[in-house]
Short mmCIF file of C-alpha atoms and ligand atoms in Angstrom, two decimals:
data_model
loop_
_atom_site.label_atom_id
_atom_site.label_comp_id
_atom_site.label_asym_id
_atom_site.label_seq_id
_atom_site.Cartn_x
_atom_site.Cartn_y
_atom_site.Cartn_z
CA MET A 1 -147.37 95.77 -11.94
CA SER A 2 -148.12 93.88 -15.24
CA ALA A 3 -149.12 89.97 -14.61
CA THR A 4 -148.30 89.30 -17.80
CA SER A 5 -144.22 89.51 -17.69
CA VAL A 6 -142.86 88.11 -20.50
CA LEU A 7 -139.56 87.44 -19.08
CA ALA A 8 -141.26 85.76 -15.82
CA ARG A 9 -143.25 83.76 -18.18
CA LYS A 10 -140.52 82.51 -20.12
CA TRP A 11 -138.18 81.77 -17.18
CA ARG A 12 -140.35 80.06 -14.89
CA PRO A 13 -138.31 77.16 -13.56
CA LYS A 14 -139.19 73.76 -14.93
CA THR A 15 -137.50 71.92 -11.86
CA PHE A 16 -136.96 72.04 -8.88
CA ALA A 17 -133.06 72.63 -9.58
CA GLN A 18 -134.02 75.75 -11.27
CA LEU A 19 -135.84 77.11 -8.25
CA ALA A 20 -134.20 79.96 -6.45
CA GLY A 21 -133.98 80.01 -2.96
CA GLN A 22 -137.23 77.84 -1.27
CA GLU A 23 -134.63 74.86 -0.42
CA HIS A 24 -136.55 74.00 2.82
CA VAL A 25 -140.15 73.57 0.80
CA VAL A 26 -137.96 71.46 -2.45
CA GLN A 27 -135.84 69.55 0.33
CA ALA A 28 -139.22 68.40 2.01
CA LEU A 29 -141.36 67.85 -1.06
CA SER A 30 -138.20 65.82 -2.80
CA ASN A 31 -138.18 63.29 0.55
CA ALA A 32 -141.74 62.52 0.46
CA LEU A 33 -141.48 61.97 -3.53
CA ALA A 34 -138.49 60.03 -2.93
CA GLN A 35 -140.04 57.78 0.00
CA ASN A 36 -143.46 58.19 -1.26
CA ARG A 37 -144.95 59.74 1.85
CA LEU A 38 -147.52 61.53 0.23
CA HIS A 39 -150.20 63.83 1.85
CA HIS A 40 -153.40 64.63 -0.32
CA ALA A 41 -153.31 68.28 0.16
CA TYR A 42 -150.62 70.79 0.46
CA LEU A 43 -150.81 74.56 1.28
CA PHE A 44 -148.26 76.57 -0.28
CA THR A 45 -148.05 80.10 1.86
CA GLY A 46 -145.94 83.32 0.78
CA THR A 47 -146.01 86.77 -0.96
CA ARG A 48 -146.63 87.27 -4.74
CA GLY A 49 -143.95 86.21 -7.08
CA VAL A 50 -141.82 83.88 -4.73
CA GLY A 51 -142.88 80.58 -6.50
CA LYS A 52 -145.88 78.90 -5.14
CA THR A 53 -147.71 78.29 -8.36
CA THR A 54 -144.23 77.32 -9.74
CA ILE A 55 -143.59 74.60 -7.16
CA ALA A 56 -146.93 73.29 -7.52
CA ARG A 57 -146.39 72.84 -11.24
CA ILE A 58 -143.22 71.27 -10.84
CA PHE A 59 -144.67 69.02 -7.91
CA ALA A 60 -147.73 68.22 -10.34
CA LYS A 61 -144.85 66.95 -12.70
CA SER A 62 -143.17 64.80 -10.32
CA LEU A 63 -146.59 63.00 -9.51
CA ASN A 64 -147.46 62.22 -12.99
CA CYS A 65 -143.93 62.13 -14.73
CA ALA A 66 -144.08 58.56 -16.96
CA SER A 67 -140.89 57.30 -15.29
CA GLY A 68 -142.74 57.30 -11.66
CA VAL A 69 -143.20 59.27 -8.90
CA THR A 70 -140.07 61.39 -8.83
CA ALA A 71 -138.52 64.66 -7.39
CA THR A 72 -136.67 64.90 -10.84
CA PRO A 73 -139.74 64.64 -13.45
CA CYS A 74 -138.27 63.89 -17.08
CA GLY A 75 -139.54 67.00 -18.57
CA THR A 76 -140.07 65.01 -21.69
CA CYS A 77 -142.65 62.60 -21.51
CA GLY A 78 -146.40 63.42 -22.46
CA ALA A 79 -147.01 64.27 -18.62
CA CYS A 80 -144.36 66.26 -18.46
CA THR A 81 -144.37 68.38 -21.69
CA GLU A 82 -148.31 68.91 -21.49
CA ILE A 83 -147.94 70.16 -17.86
CA ASP A 84 -145.54 72.67 -18.79
CA SER A 85 -147.71 73.81 -21.73
CA GLY A 86 -150.86 74.02 -19.61
CA ARG A 87 -153.14 71.15 -21.44
CA PHE A 88 -152.70 68.32 -19.38
CA VAL A 89 -156.07 67.16 -18.68
CA ASP A 90 -155.95 65.83 -15.13
CA LEU A 91 -154.35 69.03 -13.78
CA ILE A 92 -156.61 71.28 -13.12
CA GLU A 93 -155.87 74.79 -12.24
CA LEU A 94 -158.42 77.32 -10.56
CA ASP A 95 -157.92 80.90 -9.53
CA ALA A 96 -160.15 81.35 -6.52
CA ALA A 97 -159.84 85.38 -7.31
CA SER A 98 -161.96 85.47 -10.30
CA ASN A 99 -165.33 84.52 -9.05
CA THR A 100 -167.05 82.79 -12.15
CA GLN A 101 -165.00 79.44 -11.25
CA VAL A 102 -165.78 79.62 -7.82
CA ASP A 103 -169.32 78.96 -8.65
CA ASN A 104 -168.03 76.01 -10.33
CA MET A 105 -166.30 74.79 -7.54
CA ARG A 106 -168.73 72.04 -6.63
CA GLU A 107 -169.15 70.92 -9.90
CA LEU A 108 -165.23 70.53 -10.51
CA LEU A 109 -164.96 68.72 -7.08
CA GLU A 110 -167.60 66.46 -8.40
CA SER A 111 -165.07 65.53 -11.24
CA ALA A 112 -162.57 64.48 -8.51
CA LEU A 113 -164.19 60.95 -7.97
CA TYR A 114 -163.27 59.95 -11.60
CA ALA A 115 -160.11 58.40 -12.23
CA PRO A 116 -157.30 60.39 -13.73
CA THR A 117 -157.77 60.31 -17.80
CA SER A 118 -153.98 59.61 -18.91
CA GLY A 119 -151.97 60.52 -15.81
CA ARG A 120 -151.27 58.63 -12.24
CA PHE A 121 -153.10 61.68 -9.87
CA LYS A 122 -155.98 64.35 -10.80
CA VAL A 123 -154.00 67.55 -8.80
CA TYR A 124 -156.09 70.07 -8.40
CA ILE A 125 -154.25 73.59 -8.16
CA ILE A 126 -156.26 76.34 -6.38
CA ASP A 127 -154.43 79.88 -6.39
CA GLU A 128 -155.53 82.53 -3.93
CA VAL A 129 -157.61 80.12 -1.97
CA HIS A 130 -158.23 82.29 0.56
CA MET A 131 -160.70 84.17 -1.88
CA LEU A 132 -163.12 81.38 -2.07
CA SER A 133 -166.53 81.92 -0.56
CA LYS A 134 -167.70 80.01 2.31
CA SER A 135 -169.88 77.33 0.06
CA ALA A 136 -166.79 76.86 -2.12
CA PHE A 137 -164.54 75.99 0.96
CA ASN A 138 -167.74 73.78 2.05
CA ALA A 139 -167.91 72.10 -0.94
CA MET A 140 -163.81 71.60 -1.03
CA LEU A 141 -163.84 70.56 2.83
CA LYS A 142 -166.39 67.71 1.67
CA THR A 143 -163.58 66.14 -0.54
CA LEU A 144 -160.97 67.10 1.80
CA GLU A 145 -162.39 64.74 4.28
CA GLU A 146 -162.37 61.75 2.47
CA PRO A 147 -160.16 62.41 -0.41
CA PRO A 148 -160.03 59.55 -3.38
CA ALA A 149 -156.59 58.19 -3.42
CA HIS A 150 -156.00 59.33 -7.00
CA VAL A 151 -156.89 63.30 -5.57
CA LYS A 152 -153.75 65.81 -4.95
CA PHE A 153 -154.78 69.05 -3.72
CA VAL A 154 -152.30 72.00 -4.03
CA LEU A 155 -153.72 75.11 -2.48
CA ALA A 156 -151.83 78.54 -2.60
CA THR A 157 -152.30 81.97 -0.83
CA THR A 158 -150.92 85.30 0.17
CA ASP A 159 -153.25 85.44 2.76
CA PRO A 160 -153.48 81.87 5.08
CA GLN A 161 -155.10 84.27 8.15
CA LYS A 162 -158.10 84.04 5.59
CA ILE A 163 -158.58 80.35 5.35
CA PRO A 164 -160.91 78.50 7.45
CA VAL A 165 -159.20 76.29 10.31
CA THR A 166 -161.29 73.44 8.94
CA VAL A 167 -159.43 73.51 5.58
CA LEU A 168 -155.84 74.46 7.31
CA SER A 169 -155.97 71.44 9.21
CA ARG A 170 -156.23 69.01 6.70
CA CYS A 171 -153.03 70.63 4.72
CA LEU A 172 -149.38 70.22 5.09
CA GLN A 173 -147.99 73.76 4.86
CA PHE A 174 -145.40 75.24 3.50
CA ASN A 175 -144.35 78.49 3.72
CA LEU A 176 -142.25 80.32 1.18
CA LYS A 177 -139.94 82.74 1.78
CA GLN A 178 -139.20 86.38 0.04
CA LEU A 179 -136.24 86.01 -1.73
CA PRO A 180 -133.32 87.78 -0.85
CA PRO A 181 -131.68 89.98 -3.29
CA ALA A 182 -128.22 88.55 -4.05
CA LEU A 183 -130.97 85.61 -5.34
CA ILE A 184 -132.72 87.75 -7.61
CA VAL A 185 -129.95 89.55 -9.05
CA ALA A 186 -128.21 86.32 -9.89
CA ARG A 187 -131.29 85.10 -11.52
CA LEU A 188 -131.79 88.56 -13.39
CA GLN A 189 -128.25 88.01 -14.83
CA TYR A 190 -128.73 84.19 -15.62
CA VAL A 191 -131.75 85.47 -17.42
CA LEU A 192 -129.86 88.29 -19.40
CA GLU A 193 -127.08 86.32 -20.18
CA GLN A 194 -129.09 83.62 -21.76
CA GLU A 195 -131.18 86.36 -23.71
CA GLY A 196 -127.62 88.05 -24.77
CA ILE A 197 -128.49 91.57 -23.35
CA PRO A 198 -125.80 93.62 -22.11
CA PHE A 199 -126.36 95.11 -18.76
CA GLU A 200 -124.65 96.94 -15.86
CA ALA A 201 -124.31 95.25 -12.71
CA GLY A 202 -125.44 98.27 -10.73
CA ALA A 203 -128.55 98.07 -12.31
CA LEU A 204 -129.74 94.69 -11.24
CA ALA A 205 -129.08 95.65 -7.51
CA LEU A 206 -131.53 98.30 -8.19
CA LEU A 207 -133.98 96.23 -9.59
CA ALA A 208 -133.72 93.51 -6.96
CA ARG A 209 -133.98 95.98 -4.42
CA ALA A 210 -137.25 97.37 -5.86
CA ALA A 211 -138.50 93.93 -6.20
CA GLN A 212 -138.83 93.63 -2.32
CA GLY A 213 -138.06 89.60 -2.52
CA SER A 214 -140.71 89.30 -5.53
CA MET A 215 -138.88 87.62 -8.35
CA ARG A 216 -141.86 87.94 -10.65
CA ASP A 217 -141.58 91.62 -9.74
CA ALA A 218 -137.84 91.71 -10.59
CA LEU A 219 -138.67 89.86 -13.76
CA SER A 220 -141.64 92.04 -14.57
CA LEU A 221 -139.27 95.39 -13.74
CA LEU A 222 -136.67 93.78 -16.22
CA ASP A 223 -138.95 93.79 -18.84
CA GLN A 224 -139.56 97.47 -18.28
CA ALA A 225 -135.57 98.75 -18.32
CA ILE A 226 -134.94 96.68 -21.28
CA ALA A 227 -137.97 98.13 -23.37
CA TYR A 228 -137.05 101.66 -21.71
CA SER A 229 -133.20 101.53 -22.40
CA GLY A 230 -133.85 99.94 -25.91
CA SER A 231 -132.36 96.15 -25.42
CA ARG A 232 -129.77 97.09 -22.87
CA VAL A 233 -130.00 97.63 -19.03
CA ASP A 234 -128.05 100.46 -17.64
CA GLU A 235 -127.94 101.73 -14.10
CA ALA A 236 -128.79 105.21 -14.98
CA VAL A 237 -131.84 104.25 -16.84
CA VAL A 238 -133.22 101.92 -14.16
CA ARG A 239 -132.54 104.70 -11.56
CA ASN A 240 -134.55 106.83 -13.86
CA MET A 241 -136.97 104.38 -14.51
CA LEU A 242 -138.13 103.45 -10.95
CA GLY A 243 -138.24 106.93 -9.94
CA ALA A 244 -140.48 107.74 -12.39
CA ILE A 245 -142.54 104.66 -11.65
CA ASP A 246 -142.60 105.92 -7.88
CA ARG A 247 -143.26 109.62 -8.81
CA GLY A 248 -146.03 108.03 -10.91
CA TYR A 249 -147.85 106.79 -7.69
CA LEU A 250 -147.43 110.36 -6.22
CA TYR A 251 -149.10 112.27 -9.18
CA ASP A 252 -152.17 110.01 -8.54
CA LEU A 253 -152.71 110.57 -5.12
CA LEU A 254 -152.41 114.20 -5.66
CA HIS A 255 -154.90 113.71 -8.16
CA ALA A 256 -157.10 111.81 -6.05
CA LEU A 257 -156.71 114.41 -3.41
CA GLN A 258 -157.84 117.44 -5.64
CA ALA A 259 -160.90 115.19 -6.46
CA ARG A 260 -161.66 115.05 -2.82
CA ASP A 261 -161.51 111.07 -3.50
CA GLY A 262 -160.31 109.37 -0.10
CA ALA A 263 -161.23 105.74 -1.60
CA GLU A 264 -159.09 106.14 -4.70
CA MET A 265 -155.96 107.88 -2.49
CA LEU A 266 -156.21 105.05 -0.52
CA ARG A 267 -156.18 102.53 -3.61
CA VAL A 268 -153.18 104.28 -4.73
CA ALA A 269 -151.46 103.57 -1.20
CA ASP A 270 -152.59 100.04 -1.42
CA ASP A 271 -150.95 99.42 -4.94
CA MET A 272 -147.60 101.18 -3.53
CA ALA A 273 -147.94 98.64 -0.74
CA LEU A 274 -148.30 95.77 -3.25
CA ARG A 275 -145.37 97.28 -5.05
CA SER A 276 -143.62 97.16 -1.76
CA LEU A 277 -142.84 100.56 -1.91
CA ALA A 278 -141.10 102.20 1.25
CA PHE A 279 -143.69 104.66 2.53
CA GLU A 280 -141.28 106.94 4.35
CA PRO A 281 -139.30 107.84 1.35
CA ALA A 282 -142.46 107.85 -0.40
CA LEU A 283 -143.49 110.89 2.01
CA GLN A 284 -140.26 112.56 1.54
CA ASP A 285 -140.83 112.30 -2.51
CA LEU A 286 -144.13 113.93 -1.75
CA ALA A 287 -143.16 116.51 0.26
CA ALA A 288 -140.14 117.43 -2.79
CA LEU A 289 -142.76 116.99 -5.54
CA LEU A 290 -144.97 119.39 -3.47
CA HIS A 291 -142.25 122.12 -3.32
CA ARG A 292 -141.66 121.80 -6.91
CA VAL A 293 -145.47 122.47 -7.21
CA ALA A 294 -145.15 125.26 -4.87
CA LEU A 295 -142.07 126.82 -6.92
CA VAL A 296 -144.07 126.54 -10.22
CA GLN A 297 -146.81 128.36 -8.85
CA THR A 298 -145.13 131.26 -7.67
CA VAL A 299 -142.04 131.17 -10.43
CA PRO A 300 -143.83 129.42 -14.08
CA GLN A 301 -140.88 129.91 -15.92
CA ALA A 302 -138.59 128.15 -13.06
CA ILE A 303 -139.76 124.89 -14.74
CA ALA A 304 -137.29 123.87 -17.48
CA GLU A 305 -138.92 123.02 -21.38
CA ASP A 306 -137.24 119.78 -21.66
CA GLU A 307 -138.21 118.70 -18.00
CA PRO A 308 -139.94 115.34 -18.40
CA GLU A 309 -142.45 116.07 -15.80
CA ARG A 310 -143.38 119.37 -17.33
CA ASP A 311 -146.76 119.26 -18.03
CA ARG A 312 -147.64 116.78 -14.99
CA LEU A 313 -146.42 119.50 -12.60
CA LEU A 314 -148.30 122.47 -14.51
CA GLY A 315 -151.55 120.65 -14.31
CA LEU A 316 -151.00 120.36 -10.58
CA ALA A 317 -150.01 123.81 -10.22
CA GLN A 318 -153.06 124.95 -11.58
CA GLN A 319 -155.40 122.45 -9.81
CA PHE A 320 -154.18 123.23 -6.28
CA ASP A 321 -154.49 126.68 -4.49
CA ALA A 322 -150.96 127.97 -2.83
CA GLU A 323 -152.61 127.41 0.64
CA GLU A 324 -153.21 124.02 -0.19
CA VAL A 325 -150.06 123.38 -1.78
CA GLN A 326 -148.39 124.79 1.54
CA LEU A 327 -150.74 122.72 4.01
CA CYS A 328 -150.36 119.24 1.89
CA TYR A 329 -146.28 120.17 2.12
CA GLN A 330 -146.62 120.48 5.64
CA ILE A 331 -148.64 117.41 6.61
CA ALA A 332 -146.40 115.35 4.34
CA VAL A 333 -143.20 116.71 6.46
CA HIS A 334 -144.82 116.46 10.00
CA GLY A 335 -145.98 112.89 8.90
CA ARG A 336 -142.65 111.84 8.14
CA ASN A 337 -141.04 113.28 11.58
CA GLU A 338 -143.61 110.63 13.06
CA ILE A 339 -143.90 107.74 11.11
CA ASP A 340 -141.67 105.63 13.62
CA LEU A 341 -144.65 106.31 15.80
CA ALA A 342 -147.19 104.88 13.47
CA PRO A 343 -148.28 101.31 14.10
CA ASP A 344 -146.68 100.63 11.10
CA GLU A 345 -145.46 102.99 7.86
CA TYR A 346 -148.59 101.96 5.90
CA ALA A 347 -150.55 103.55 8.59
CA GLY A 348 -148.32 106.45 9.08
CA PHE A 349 -148.69 107.28 5.12
CA THR A 350 -152.31 106.52 4.94
CA MET A 351 -152.95 108.82 8.04
CA ALA A 352 -150.90 111.61 6.55
CA LEU A 353 -153.33 111.21 3.57
CA LEU A 354 -156.38 111.35 4.92
CA ARG A 355 -155.08 114.70 7.29
CA MET A 356 -154.48 115.97 3.75
CA LEU A 357 -158.01 115.05 2.80
CA ALA A 358 -159.80 116.16 5.97
CA PHE A 359 -158.15 119.28 6.12
CA MET A 360 -159.03 120.37 2.30
CA PRO A 361 -161.30 123.39 1.74
CA ALA A 362 -164.66 121.94 0.96
CA GLY A 363 -165.21 120.80 -2.81
CA ALA A 364 -163.21 120.03 -5.64
CA ARG A 365 -162.33 122.96 -7.66
CA THR A 366 -164.22 123.28 -10.82
CA ALA A 367 -162.57 121.94 -14.13
CA ALA A 368 -163.01 125.86 -15.52
CA LYS A 369 -161.23 127.36 -12.45
CA ALA A 370 -158.59 124.56 -12.64
CA GLY A 371 -157.92 125.45 -16.37
CA ALA A 372 -157.59 129.09 -15.80
CA PRO A 373 -154.07 130.59 -15.02
CA ALA A 374 -153.15 131.12 -11.54
CA ALA A 375 -154.19 134.68 -10.59
CA PRO A 376 -154.08 136.77 -7.52
CA ALA A 377 -157.70 136.89 -7.39
CA GLU A 378 -158.32 133.38 -7.59
CA HIS A 379 -156.60 133.05 -4.30
CA ALA A 380 -158.96 135.14 -2.09
CA LYS A 381 -161.11 132.25 -1.14
CA PRO A 382 -165.01 133.50 -1.62
CA ALA A 383 -167.34 132.35 0.98
CA GLN A 384 -169.03 130.25 -1.33
CA ALA A 385 -166.67 127.72 -1.18
CA GLU A 386 -168.13 127.15 2.21
CA ALA A 387 -171.44 126.47 0.85
CA GLN A 388 -170.32 123.33 -1.14
CA PRO A 389 -170.18 119.83 0.22
CA ALA A 390 -167.30 119.45 2.45
CA ALA A 391 -164.64 116.89 1.99
CA THR A 392 -165.70 113.83 4.33
CA VAL A 393 -163.47 110.93 5.34
CA SER A 394 -166.04 108.18 6.04
CA SER A 395 -165.59 105.62 8.33
CA ALA A 396 -164.59 103.43 5.44
CA SER A 397 -161.76 105.29 4.42
CA LEU A 398 -160.27 106.09 7.95
CA ASP A 399 -159.09 103.61 10.49
CA TRP A 400 -160.45 104.31 13.74
CA GLY A 401 -158.78 101.67 15.38
CA ALA A 402 -155.35 102.83 13.59
CA LEU A 403 -155.86 106.37 14.78
CA LEU A 404 -156.62 105.04 18.38
CA GLY A 405 -153.33 103.14 18.49
CA GLN A 406 -151.76 106.87 17.89
CA LEU A 407 -153.60 108.98 20.06
CA ASN A 408 -152.22 109.93 23.14
CA VAL A 409 -155.04 109.28 25.70
CA GLN A 410 -156.07 106.81 28.66
CA GLY A 411 -158.39 105.94 31.16
CA SER A 412 -161.96 106.85 30.67
CA ALA A 413 -161.25 108.89 27.31
CA ARG A 414 -159.52 105.72 25.63
CA GLU A 415 -162.66 103.51 26.90
CA LEU A 416 -164.53 105.97 25.24
CA ALA A 417 -162.77 105.84 22.37
CA ARG A 418 -162.43 102.00 22.34
CA HIS A 419 -166.30 101.83 22.18
CA CYS A 420 -167.05 103.93 19.02
CA THR A 421 -167.04 104.20 15.38
CA LEU A 422 -166.24 106.92 13.23
CA GLU A 423 -168.67 108.20 11.31
CA SER A 424 -167.62 111.20 9.50
CA PHE A 425 -164.83 113.42 9.70
CA ALA A 426 -165.16 116.89 7.61
CA ASP A 427 -163.91 120.52 8.05
CA GLY A 428 -162.28 119.76 11.41
CA ARG A 429 -165.61 117.95 12.87
CA LEU A 430 -165.00 114.56 13.84
CA ALA A 431 -168.30 112.62 14.41
CA LEU A 432 -168.32 109.54 16.43
CA ASN A 433 -170.65 106.72 17.06
CA LEU A 434 -170.96 105.11 20.70
CA ALA A 435 -171.86 101.58 21.44
CA PRO A 436 -175.71 100.96 22.44
CA GLN A 437 -174.34 99.07 25.58
CA GLN A 438 -171.87 101.68 26.77
CA LYS A 439 -174.97 104.16 26.78
CA LEU A 440 -173.28 105.81 30.21
CA MET A 441 -170.26 107.03 28.75
CA LEU A 442 -172.50 109.85 27.07
CA SER A 443 -172.75 111.56 30.08
CA ASN A 444 -169.24 111.49 30.57
CA LYS A 445 -168.55 115.09 29.34
CA ALA A 446 -164.64 114.98 30.76
CA ALA A 447 -163.87 112.13 28.83
CA GLN A 448 -165.29 113.13 25.70
CA GLU A 449 -163.38 116.94 26.23
CA LYS A 450 -159.96 114.51 26.87
CA LEU A 451 -160.67 113.00 23.57
CA GLN A 452 -161.16 116.20 21.79
CA ALA A 453 -157.92 117.37 23.09
CA ALA A 454 -155.83 114.92 21.99
CA LEU A 455 -157.64 114.67 18.52
CA THR A 456 -156.53 118.53 18.29
CA GLU A 457 -153.17 117.72 19.19
CA TYR A 458 -153.18 114.58 17.14
CA PHE A 459 -154.18 116.92 14.04
CA THR A 460 -152.85 120.06 14.80
CA ARG A 461 -155.58 121.56 14.24
CA PRO A 462 -159.07 122.38 16.16
CA VAL A 463 -160.96 119.29 16.00
CA ARG A 464 -164.54 119.66 17.33
CA LEU A 465 -165.96 116.14 18.62
CA VAL A 466 -169.20 115.16 18.35
CA VAL A 467 -170.49 111.53 20.06
CA THR A 468 -173.81 110.29 19.39
CA LEU A 469 -175.63 106.77 20.35
CA ALA A 470 -175.41 103.83 17.78
CA ALA A 471 -179.22 102.82 17.25
CA ALA A 472 -177.90 99.03 16.77
CA GLY A 473 -174.11 97.00 17.26
CA ILE A 474 -171.33 98.59 15.55
CA ALA A 475 -167.89 97.38 14.97
CA THR A 476 -165.88 99.08 17.20
CA PRO A 477 -162.14 98.99 18.07
CA ALA A 478 -163.12 96.87 21.24
CA ALA A 479 -165.48 94.48 19.32
CA ALA A 480 -162.68 93.69 16.86
CA GLU A 481 -160.53 93.19 19.69
CA GLN A 482 -162.62 90.52 21.26
CA GLN A 483 -163.13 89.25 17.41
CA GLU A 484 -159.41 88.69 17.04
CA LYS A 485 -158.92 86.90 20.48
CA GLN A 486 -161.53 84.48 19.10
CA ALA A 487 -159.72 83.91 16.36
CA ARG A 488 -156.18 83.47 17.86
CA GLN A 489 -157.92 80.84 19.81
CA GLN A 490 -159.05 79.30 16.60
CA GLN A 491 -155.71 79.26 15.28
CA ALA A 492 -154.54 77.79 18.14
CA VAL A 493 -156.88 75.13 18.10
CA ALA A 494 -155.91 74.45 14.40
CA ALA A 495 -152.08 74.27 15.35
CA ILE A 496 -152.89 71.78 18.22
CA ARG A 497 -154.68 69.63 15.87
CA GLN A 498 -151.99 69.81 13.12
CA ASP A 499 -149.29 69.12 15.59
CA PRO A 500 -147.89 65.75 14.83
CA PHE A 501 -147.67 64.63 18.15
CA VAL A 502 -151.30 65.37 18.82
CA ARG A 503 -152.19 63.54 15.55
CA ASP A 504 -150.06 60.52 16.16
CA ALA A 505 -151.66 60.20 19.61
CA GLN A 506 -155.18 60.96 18.20
CA ALA A 507 -154.62 58.08 15.73
CA GLN A 508 -152.80 55.63 17.82
CA LEU A 509 -154.28 55.90 20.98
CA GLY A 510 -157.85 57.15 20.21
CA ALA A 511 -156.68 60.46 22.02
CA GLN A 512 -159.50 63.20 22.05
CA VAL A 513 -158.44 66.75 21.93
CA ILE A 514 -160.19 69.04 24.69
CA GLU A 515 -160.24 72.27 22.49
CA ASP A 516 -161.58 74.75 25.60
CA SER A 517 -158.27 73.92 27.10
CA ILE A 518 -156.04 75.45 24.22
CA LYS A 519 -155.02 78.71 24.89
CA PRO A 520 -153.07 80.89 22.58
CA VAL A 521 -149.47 81.49 23.16
N1 ADP B 601 -138.10 80.66 -6.47
C1 ADP B 601 -138.11 81.14 -7.58
N2 ADP B 601 -136.92 80.81 -8.52
C2 ADP B 601 -137.05 81.51 -9.93
N3 ADP B 601 -137.95 82.17 -10.55
C3 ADP B 601 -138.97 82.84 -9.95
C4 ADP B 601 -139.02 81.68 -8.29
N4 ADP B 601 -140.45 82.40 -7.97
C5 ADP B 601 -140.92 82.98 -8.58
N5 ADP B 601 -140.03 83.14 -10.11
C6 ADP B 601 -140.42 83.82 -11.32
O1 ADP B 601 -141.66 84.50 -11.01
C7 ADP B 601 -142.68 83.94 -11.82
C8 ADP B 601 -143.82 83.76 -11.27
O2 ADP B 601 -144.01 82.85 -10.06
P1 ADP B 601 -145.25 82.25 -9.48
O3 ADP B 601 -144.33 80.59 -8.96
O4 ADP B 601 -146.17 82.40 -10.22
O5 ADP B 601 -145.12 82.99 -8.07
P2 ADP B 601 -146.26 82.92 -6.83
O6 ADP B 601 -145.60 83.09 -5.81
O7 ADP B 601 -147.08 84.29 -7.00
O8 ADP B 601 -147.13 82.07 -7.37
C9 ADP B 601 -142.39 82.87 -12.47
O9 ADP B 601 -142.97 82.74 -13.77
C10 ADP B 601 -140.81 83.02 -12.37
O10 ADP B 601 -140.53 83.28 -13.51
MG1 MG B 602 -149.25 82.13 -8.19
ZN1 ZN B 603 -142.11 63.08 -17.52
#
């Protein structure tokens, strides 16, 4: 989705009062500002487009407004107007997602030692802070440990799990919520009224639902809807537009499948997740699309001349064999049936895609062949196809741990699987690497047979299992569990350190936290 939504930028709230939702954060910040009880570092967490950057900038105005530290900055003084237009010298914003700036971290923080040029405080807003490198975090930690009185940090992230506990424990954390549809509808309505653009209420409801809690996404979709239907927002047009956006992803997936490009398929799926598309309906739409492709392959005239997706459908019909379409259709339908059993919808969806990939005949078809009209002779698969490189699912694209969660295996077969990583999966041959410490399991043929049977059942195709001993330490699901346990312990320690009671006890009584005594709940 476009990051440069015109409406989102134009209608970014400039005061706490203009914000939709997030009352819990606004209330706490307003109280702190009114009573001048300020922390030196804040962390805003939450999914994209819910107001993290917006609140951070309003907060920066609150700290630097010429009328004094206040929850209601004037909006007209030099500091307020300069912050609104992004020109305030004492507001330093950096996006950790772009690397060059991260390299400058140390230098930037050295500047924190100097007094602000024109404001009361130097405010550092660091967006997507979880992307910082280890050395950048360390540089920041130094400043966080002994912050100059004139410095405030506002960190923002969509992924707080990735922030070191040493940093977490020095921040006051606020979790921003996804915005409920009613608030999004109200905001869209307000923006449209201000812009003098006519709309149908049903259209706003559709946009709000598609935005899945993100105000930025809602406004960006509104941009597109206005462009799509020419300066008005109609329900029918919006419905059409959202459908076309969703199907665009499905076409991308099928093209990646045709190219045997598993990484690209997963990238598209991740895009869909970012857009908060629901995966269960997506599998249904994928099956519907494949059904249309099959129809077009059989009866090319079946497709109307004025069908907007005509070219794309004809393209797919030529690129895939009829059997391939049948197989993918089956896998999509099957995947939808069992999506409730998957660890989550994303896992269910991507597993279906990877099944398609794993069972595609070897090698993408050549352009020449794809360009030719479908003729019966083409469908008689020559043996030459076998000689081409196989469609391979590498360990990078298939999540063995997630798959294992869905396999119907117990006992020694499950133990075996837990201590393996996936080497490759191609043409029904699934190769595993066994962790060297578990060497003895190699001789347990019964376990291997059970695992092979479970895989065959899972993929509804014969799977041949090959287990080999890995040379060095490998990242098995068992090892991941162990690591996760340790991470949870670290989080528990951080939570205790942040606990106000514990902090008071430490400050006033000189109490010490015995970290080994902390157990995650
Ligand atoms: N709570 C909100 N109320 C009103 N508009 C919002 C809110 N959250 C986000 N927006 C809109 O979305 C845009 C992006 O919001 P931003 O604060 O940058 O999101 P993020 O949480 O990703 O930092 C803003 O310019 C604004 O138009
Ligand atoms: Mg932001
Ligand atoms: Zn002001």
